[in-house]
PDB file of C-alpha atoms in Angstrom:
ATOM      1  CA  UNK A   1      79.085  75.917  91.045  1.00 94.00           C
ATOM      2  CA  UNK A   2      80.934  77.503  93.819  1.00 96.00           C
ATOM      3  CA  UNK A   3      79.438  80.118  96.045  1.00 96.00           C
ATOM      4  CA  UNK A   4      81.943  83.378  97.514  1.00 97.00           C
ATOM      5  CA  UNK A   5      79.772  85.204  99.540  1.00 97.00           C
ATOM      6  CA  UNK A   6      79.965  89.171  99.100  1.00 98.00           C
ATOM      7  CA  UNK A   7      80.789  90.298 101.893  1.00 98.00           C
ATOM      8  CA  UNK A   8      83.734  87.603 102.243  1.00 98.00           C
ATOM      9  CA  UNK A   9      85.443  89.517  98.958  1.00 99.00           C
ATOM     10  CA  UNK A  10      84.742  93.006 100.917  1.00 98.00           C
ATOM     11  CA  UNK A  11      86.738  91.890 103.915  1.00 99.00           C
ATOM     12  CA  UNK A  12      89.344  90.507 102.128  1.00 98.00           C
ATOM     13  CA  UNK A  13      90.273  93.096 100.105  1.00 98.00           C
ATOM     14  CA  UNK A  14      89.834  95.461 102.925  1.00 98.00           C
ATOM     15  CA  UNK A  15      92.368  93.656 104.922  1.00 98.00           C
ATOM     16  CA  UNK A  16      94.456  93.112 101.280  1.00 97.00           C
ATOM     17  CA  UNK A  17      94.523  96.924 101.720  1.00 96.00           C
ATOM     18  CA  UNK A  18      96.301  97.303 104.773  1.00 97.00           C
ATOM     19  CA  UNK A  19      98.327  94.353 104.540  1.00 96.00           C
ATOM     20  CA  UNK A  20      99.773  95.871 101.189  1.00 95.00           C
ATOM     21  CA  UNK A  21     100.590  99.340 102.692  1.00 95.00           C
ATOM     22  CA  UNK A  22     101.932  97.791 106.281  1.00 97.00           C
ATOM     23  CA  UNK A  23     103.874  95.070 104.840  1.00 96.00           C
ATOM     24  CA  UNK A  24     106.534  93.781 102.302  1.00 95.00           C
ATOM     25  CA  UNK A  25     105.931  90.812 100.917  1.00 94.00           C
ATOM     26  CA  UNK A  26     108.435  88.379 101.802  1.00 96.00           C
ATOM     27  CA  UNK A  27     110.101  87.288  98.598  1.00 97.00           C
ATOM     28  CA  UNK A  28     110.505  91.268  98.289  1.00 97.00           C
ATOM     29  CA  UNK A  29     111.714  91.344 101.808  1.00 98.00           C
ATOM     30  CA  UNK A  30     114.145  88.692 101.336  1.00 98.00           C
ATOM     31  CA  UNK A  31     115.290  90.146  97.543  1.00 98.00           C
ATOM     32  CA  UNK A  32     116.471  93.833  99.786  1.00 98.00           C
ATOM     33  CA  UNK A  33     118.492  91.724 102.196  1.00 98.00           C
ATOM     34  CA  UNK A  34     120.536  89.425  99.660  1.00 98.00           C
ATOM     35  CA  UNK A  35     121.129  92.805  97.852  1.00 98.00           C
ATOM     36  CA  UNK A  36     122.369  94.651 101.134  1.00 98.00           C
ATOM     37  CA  UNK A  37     124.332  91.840 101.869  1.00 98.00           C
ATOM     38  CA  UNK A  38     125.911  91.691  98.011  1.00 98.00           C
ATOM     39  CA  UNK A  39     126.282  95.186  97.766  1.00 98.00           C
ATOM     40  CA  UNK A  40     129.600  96.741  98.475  1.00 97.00           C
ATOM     41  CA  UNK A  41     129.314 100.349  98.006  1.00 97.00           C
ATOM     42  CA  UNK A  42     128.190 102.190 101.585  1.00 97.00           C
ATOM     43  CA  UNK A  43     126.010 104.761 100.271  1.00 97.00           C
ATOM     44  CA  UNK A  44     124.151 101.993  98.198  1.00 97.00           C
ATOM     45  CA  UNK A  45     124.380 100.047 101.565  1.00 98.00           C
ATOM     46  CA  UNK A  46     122.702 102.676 103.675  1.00 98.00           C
ATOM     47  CA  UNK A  47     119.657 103.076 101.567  1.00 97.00           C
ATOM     48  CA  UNK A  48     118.809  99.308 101.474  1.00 98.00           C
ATOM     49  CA  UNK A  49     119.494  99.895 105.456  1.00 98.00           C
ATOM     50  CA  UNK A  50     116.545 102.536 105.327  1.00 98.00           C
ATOM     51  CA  UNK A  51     114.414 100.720 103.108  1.00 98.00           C
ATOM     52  CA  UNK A  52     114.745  97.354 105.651  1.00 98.00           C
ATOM     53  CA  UNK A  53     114.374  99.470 108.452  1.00 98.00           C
ATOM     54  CA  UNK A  54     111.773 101.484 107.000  1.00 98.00           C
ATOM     55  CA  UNK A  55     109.600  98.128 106.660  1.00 97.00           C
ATOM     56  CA  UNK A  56     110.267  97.053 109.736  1.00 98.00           C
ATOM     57  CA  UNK A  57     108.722  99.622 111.755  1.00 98.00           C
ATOM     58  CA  UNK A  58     105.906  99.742 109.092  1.00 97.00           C
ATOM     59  CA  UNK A  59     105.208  96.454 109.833  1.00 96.00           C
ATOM     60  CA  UNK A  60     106.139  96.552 114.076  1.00 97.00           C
ATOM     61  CA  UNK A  61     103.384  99.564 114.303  1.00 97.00           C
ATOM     62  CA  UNK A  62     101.127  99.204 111.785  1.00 95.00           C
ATOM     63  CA  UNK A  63     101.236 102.759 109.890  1.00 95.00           C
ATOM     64  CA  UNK A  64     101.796 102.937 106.022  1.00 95.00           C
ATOM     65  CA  UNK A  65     105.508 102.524 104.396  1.00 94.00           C
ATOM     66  CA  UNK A  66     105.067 104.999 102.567  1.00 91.00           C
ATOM     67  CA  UNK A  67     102.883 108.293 102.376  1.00 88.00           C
ATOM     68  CA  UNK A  68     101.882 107.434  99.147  1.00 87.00           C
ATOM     69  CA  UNK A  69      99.656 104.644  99.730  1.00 88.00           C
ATOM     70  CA  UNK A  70      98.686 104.277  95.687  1.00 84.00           C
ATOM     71  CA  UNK A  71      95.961 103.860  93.603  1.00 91.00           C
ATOM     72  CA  UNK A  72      94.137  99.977  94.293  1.00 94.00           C
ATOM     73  CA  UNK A  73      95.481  97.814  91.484  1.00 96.00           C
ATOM     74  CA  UNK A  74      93.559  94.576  91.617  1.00 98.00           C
ATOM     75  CA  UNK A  75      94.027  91.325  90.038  1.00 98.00           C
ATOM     76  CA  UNK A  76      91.459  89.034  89.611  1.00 99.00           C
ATOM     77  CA  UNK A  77      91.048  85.086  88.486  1.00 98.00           C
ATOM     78  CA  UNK A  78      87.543  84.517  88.552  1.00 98.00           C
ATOM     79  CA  UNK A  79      86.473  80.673  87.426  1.00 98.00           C
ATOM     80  CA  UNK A  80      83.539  80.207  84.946  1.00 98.00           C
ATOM     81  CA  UNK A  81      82.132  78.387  88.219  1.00 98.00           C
ATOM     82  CA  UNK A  82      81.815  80.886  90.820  1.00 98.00           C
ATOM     83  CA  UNK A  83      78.986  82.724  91.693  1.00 97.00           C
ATOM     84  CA  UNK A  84      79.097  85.993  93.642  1.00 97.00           C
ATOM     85  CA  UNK A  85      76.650  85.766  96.124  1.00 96.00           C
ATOM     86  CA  UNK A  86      75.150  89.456  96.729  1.00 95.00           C
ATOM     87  CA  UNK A  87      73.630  90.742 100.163  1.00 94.00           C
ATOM     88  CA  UNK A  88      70.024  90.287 100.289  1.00 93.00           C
ATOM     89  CA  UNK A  89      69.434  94.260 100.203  1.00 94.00           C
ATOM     90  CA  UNK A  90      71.596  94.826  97.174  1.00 95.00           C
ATOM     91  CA  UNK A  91      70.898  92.007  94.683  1.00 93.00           C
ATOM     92  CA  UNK A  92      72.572  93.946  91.984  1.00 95.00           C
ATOM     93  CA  UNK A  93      75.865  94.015  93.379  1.00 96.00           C
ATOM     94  CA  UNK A  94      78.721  92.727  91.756  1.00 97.00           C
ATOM     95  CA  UNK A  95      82.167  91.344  92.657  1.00 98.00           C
ATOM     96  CA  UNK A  96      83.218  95.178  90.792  1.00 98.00           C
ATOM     97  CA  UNK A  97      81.167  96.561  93.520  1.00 98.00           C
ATOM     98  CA  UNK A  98      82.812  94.174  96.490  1.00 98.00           C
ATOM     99  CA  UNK A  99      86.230  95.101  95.538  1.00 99.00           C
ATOM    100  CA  UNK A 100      85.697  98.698  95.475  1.00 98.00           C
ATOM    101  CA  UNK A 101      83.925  98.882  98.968  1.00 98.00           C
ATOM    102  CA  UNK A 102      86.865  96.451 100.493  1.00 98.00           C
ATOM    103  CA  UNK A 103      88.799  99.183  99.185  1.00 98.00           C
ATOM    104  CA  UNK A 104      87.362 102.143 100.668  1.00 98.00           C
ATOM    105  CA  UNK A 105      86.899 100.441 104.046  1.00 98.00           C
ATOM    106  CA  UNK A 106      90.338  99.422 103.828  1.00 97.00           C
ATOM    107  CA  UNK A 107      91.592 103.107 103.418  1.00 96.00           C
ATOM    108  CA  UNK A 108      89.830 104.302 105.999  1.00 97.00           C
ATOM    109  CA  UNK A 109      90.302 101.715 108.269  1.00 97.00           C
ATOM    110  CA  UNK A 110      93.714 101.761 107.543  1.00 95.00           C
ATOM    111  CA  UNK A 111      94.048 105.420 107.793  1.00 94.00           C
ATOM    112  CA  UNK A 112      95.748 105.248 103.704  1.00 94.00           C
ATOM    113  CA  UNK A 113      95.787 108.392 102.130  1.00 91.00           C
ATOM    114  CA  UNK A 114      93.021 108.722  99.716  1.00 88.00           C
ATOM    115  CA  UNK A 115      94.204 110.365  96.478  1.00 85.00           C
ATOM    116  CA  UNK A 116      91.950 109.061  93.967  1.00 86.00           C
ATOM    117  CA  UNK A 117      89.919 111.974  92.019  1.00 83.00           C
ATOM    118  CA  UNK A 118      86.646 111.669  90.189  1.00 83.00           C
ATOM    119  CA  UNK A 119      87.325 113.978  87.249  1.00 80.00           C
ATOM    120  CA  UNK A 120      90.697 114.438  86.661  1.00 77.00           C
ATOM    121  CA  UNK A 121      90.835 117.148  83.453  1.00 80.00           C
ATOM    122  CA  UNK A 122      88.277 119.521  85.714  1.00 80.00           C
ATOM    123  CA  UNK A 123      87.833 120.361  88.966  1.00 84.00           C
ATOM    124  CA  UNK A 124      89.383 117.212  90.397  1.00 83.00           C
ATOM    125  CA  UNK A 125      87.414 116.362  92.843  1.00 88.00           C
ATOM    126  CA  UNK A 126      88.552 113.351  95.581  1.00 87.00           C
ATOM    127  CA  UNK A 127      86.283 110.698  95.449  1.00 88.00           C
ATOM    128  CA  UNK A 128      87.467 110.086  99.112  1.00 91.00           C
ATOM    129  CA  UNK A 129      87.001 106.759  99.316  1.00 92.00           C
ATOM    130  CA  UNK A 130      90.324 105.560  97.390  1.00 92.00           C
ATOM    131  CA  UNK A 131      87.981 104.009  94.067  1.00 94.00           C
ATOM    132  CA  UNK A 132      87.234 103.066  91.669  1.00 95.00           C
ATOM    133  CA  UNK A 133      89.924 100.794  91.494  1.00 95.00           C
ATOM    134  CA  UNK A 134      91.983  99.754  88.384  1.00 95.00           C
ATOM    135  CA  UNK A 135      90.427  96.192  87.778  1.00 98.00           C
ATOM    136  CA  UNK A 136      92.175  93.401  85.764  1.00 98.00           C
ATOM    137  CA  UNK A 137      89.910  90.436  85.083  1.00 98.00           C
ATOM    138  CA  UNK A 138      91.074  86.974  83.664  1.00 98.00           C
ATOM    139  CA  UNK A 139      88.254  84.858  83.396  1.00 98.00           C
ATOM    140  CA  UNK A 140      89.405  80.745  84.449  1.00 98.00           C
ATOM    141  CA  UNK A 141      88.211  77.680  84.571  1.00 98.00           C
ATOM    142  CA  UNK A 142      87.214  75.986  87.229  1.00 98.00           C
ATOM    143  CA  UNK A 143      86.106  77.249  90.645  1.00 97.00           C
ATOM    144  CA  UNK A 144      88.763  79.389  91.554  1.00 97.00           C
ATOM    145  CA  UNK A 145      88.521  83.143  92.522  1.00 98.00           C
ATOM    146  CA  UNK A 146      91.708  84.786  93.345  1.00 98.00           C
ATOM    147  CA  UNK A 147      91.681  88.383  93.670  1.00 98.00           C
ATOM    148  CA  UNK A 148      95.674  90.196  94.293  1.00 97.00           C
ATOM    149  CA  UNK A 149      95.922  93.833  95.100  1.00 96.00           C
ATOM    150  CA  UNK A 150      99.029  95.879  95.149  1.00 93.00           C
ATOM    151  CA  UNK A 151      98.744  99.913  95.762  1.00 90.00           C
ATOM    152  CA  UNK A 152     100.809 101.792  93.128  1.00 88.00           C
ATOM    153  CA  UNK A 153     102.346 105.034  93.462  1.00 82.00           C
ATOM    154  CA  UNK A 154     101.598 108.122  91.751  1.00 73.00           C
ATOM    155  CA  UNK A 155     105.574 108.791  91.491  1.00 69.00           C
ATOM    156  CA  UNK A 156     106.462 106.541  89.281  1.00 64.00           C
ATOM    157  CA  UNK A 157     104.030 107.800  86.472  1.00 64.00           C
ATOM    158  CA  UNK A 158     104.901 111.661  86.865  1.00 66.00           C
ATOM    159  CA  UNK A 159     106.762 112.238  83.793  1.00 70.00           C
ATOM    160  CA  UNK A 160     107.850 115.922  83.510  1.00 78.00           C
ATOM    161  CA  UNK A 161     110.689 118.262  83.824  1.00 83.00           C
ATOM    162  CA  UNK A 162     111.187 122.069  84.311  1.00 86.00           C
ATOM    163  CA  UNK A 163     113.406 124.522  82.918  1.00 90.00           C
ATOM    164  CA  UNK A 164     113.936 128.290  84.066  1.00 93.00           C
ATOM    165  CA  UNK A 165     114.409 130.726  80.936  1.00 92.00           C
ATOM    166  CA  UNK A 166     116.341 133.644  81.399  1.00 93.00           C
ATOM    167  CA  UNK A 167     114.138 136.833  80.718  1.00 92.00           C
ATOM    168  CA  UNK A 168     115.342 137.226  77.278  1.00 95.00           C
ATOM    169  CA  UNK A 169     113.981 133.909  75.964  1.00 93.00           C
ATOM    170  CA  UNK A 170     111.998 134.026  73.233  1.00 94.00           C
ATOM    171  CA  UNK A 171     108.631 132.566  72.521  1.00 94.00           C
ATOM    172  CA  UNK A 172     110.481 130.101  69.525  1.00 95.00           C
ATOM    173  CA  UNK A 173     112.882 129.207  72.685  1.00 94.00           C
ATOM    174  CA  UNK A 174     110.479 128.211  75.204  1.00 94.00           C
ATOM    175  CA  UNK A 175     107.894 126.142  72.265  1.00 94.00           C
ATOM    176  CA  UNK A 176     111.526 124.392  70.816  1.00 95.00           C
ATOM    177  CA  UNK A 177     112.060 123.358  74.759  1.00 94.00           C
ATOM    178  CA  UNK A 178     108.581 122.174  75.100  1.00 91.00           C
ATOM    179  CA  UNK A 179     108.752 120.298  71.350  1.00 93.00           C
ATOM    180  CA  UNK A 180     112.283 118.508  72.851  1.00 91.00           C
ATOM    181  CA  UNK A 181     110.450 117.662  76.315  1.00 87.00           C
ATOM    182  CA  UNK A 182     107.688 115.989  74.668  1.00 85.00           C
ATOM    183  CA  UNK A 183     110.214 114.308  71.910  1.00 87.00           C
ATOM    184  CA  UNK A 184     112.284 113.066  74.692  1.00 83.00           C
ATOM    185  CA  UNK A 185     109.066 111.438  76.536  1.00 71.00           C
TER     186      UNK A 185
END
């Protein structure tokens, strides 16, 4: 049976937290300069320019790539033979619980935009701390815990479009519109 201390997966994933928003990974890193230096047309050129020398400064002064620092997507292989060991005030705590906390302290820390809410069909409250986290658990054997994190955008998920009706659209316009939108989705 292996023991991972609590506080080790805290710190970890804190730092996991900044690391993701400060840096590209490097096989990413490497994949945007073979395609600048494939690609041929200069407008398509430019923006890989921007996105290299976006990262570069990112990563030279330590502030976010984006300003959309994500939601805490976490990825974790956790061996029938580990044991989480919990602090000796919080004996309940679970390797849910370390994760989460890395995550907060690595938002704040960090200074990452926290854009998590609590209750999102209400009043959508910010939990301010970044969590709970989306949590993906694969249970292994062995004594292996390995725990990934990337921060994903809420871009890429905002499906929707907009359409201005002259004044003389009907109701039966505007609901066919919607009907097509949603079709279309």
């Amino acid at each position: 049976m292996k023991n991972v201390e609590y506080h080790q997966i805290v710190e970890s994933v804190r730092q996991a937290c900044i690391t993701a928003a400060f840096e590209l990974p490097a096989d990413v890193h490497d994949a945007l300069k073979r395609a600048r230096q494939a690609e041929t047309h200069p407008r398509a050129q430019w923006i890989l320019d921007q996105l290299l020398e976006n990262a570069r400064l990112a990563a030279a002064d330590r502030i976010a790539m984006c300003q959309d620092t994500g939601l805490a997507v976490v990825f974790v292989d956790l061996g029938v033979d580990v044991r989480i060991a919990p602090p000796q005030n919080r004996s309940e705590a679970t390797i849910t619980d370390a994760i989460n906390e890395g995550i907060a302290a690595g938002y704040e820390q960090g200074y990452l935009r926290k854009s998590v809410v609590a209750e999102p069909l209400g009043r959508r409250p910010n939990t301010t701390t970044n969590t709970p986290a989306i949590i993906h658990y694969e249970i292994v054997p062995g004594d292996r815990l390995r725990i990934s994190l990337m921060a994903k955008g809420g871009g890429c998920e905002n499906k929707s479009q907009f359409h201005m009706f002259n004044p003389t659209a009907s109701e039966d316009d505007i609901k066919n519109w919607i009907v097509e939108v949603v079709k279309a989705a």
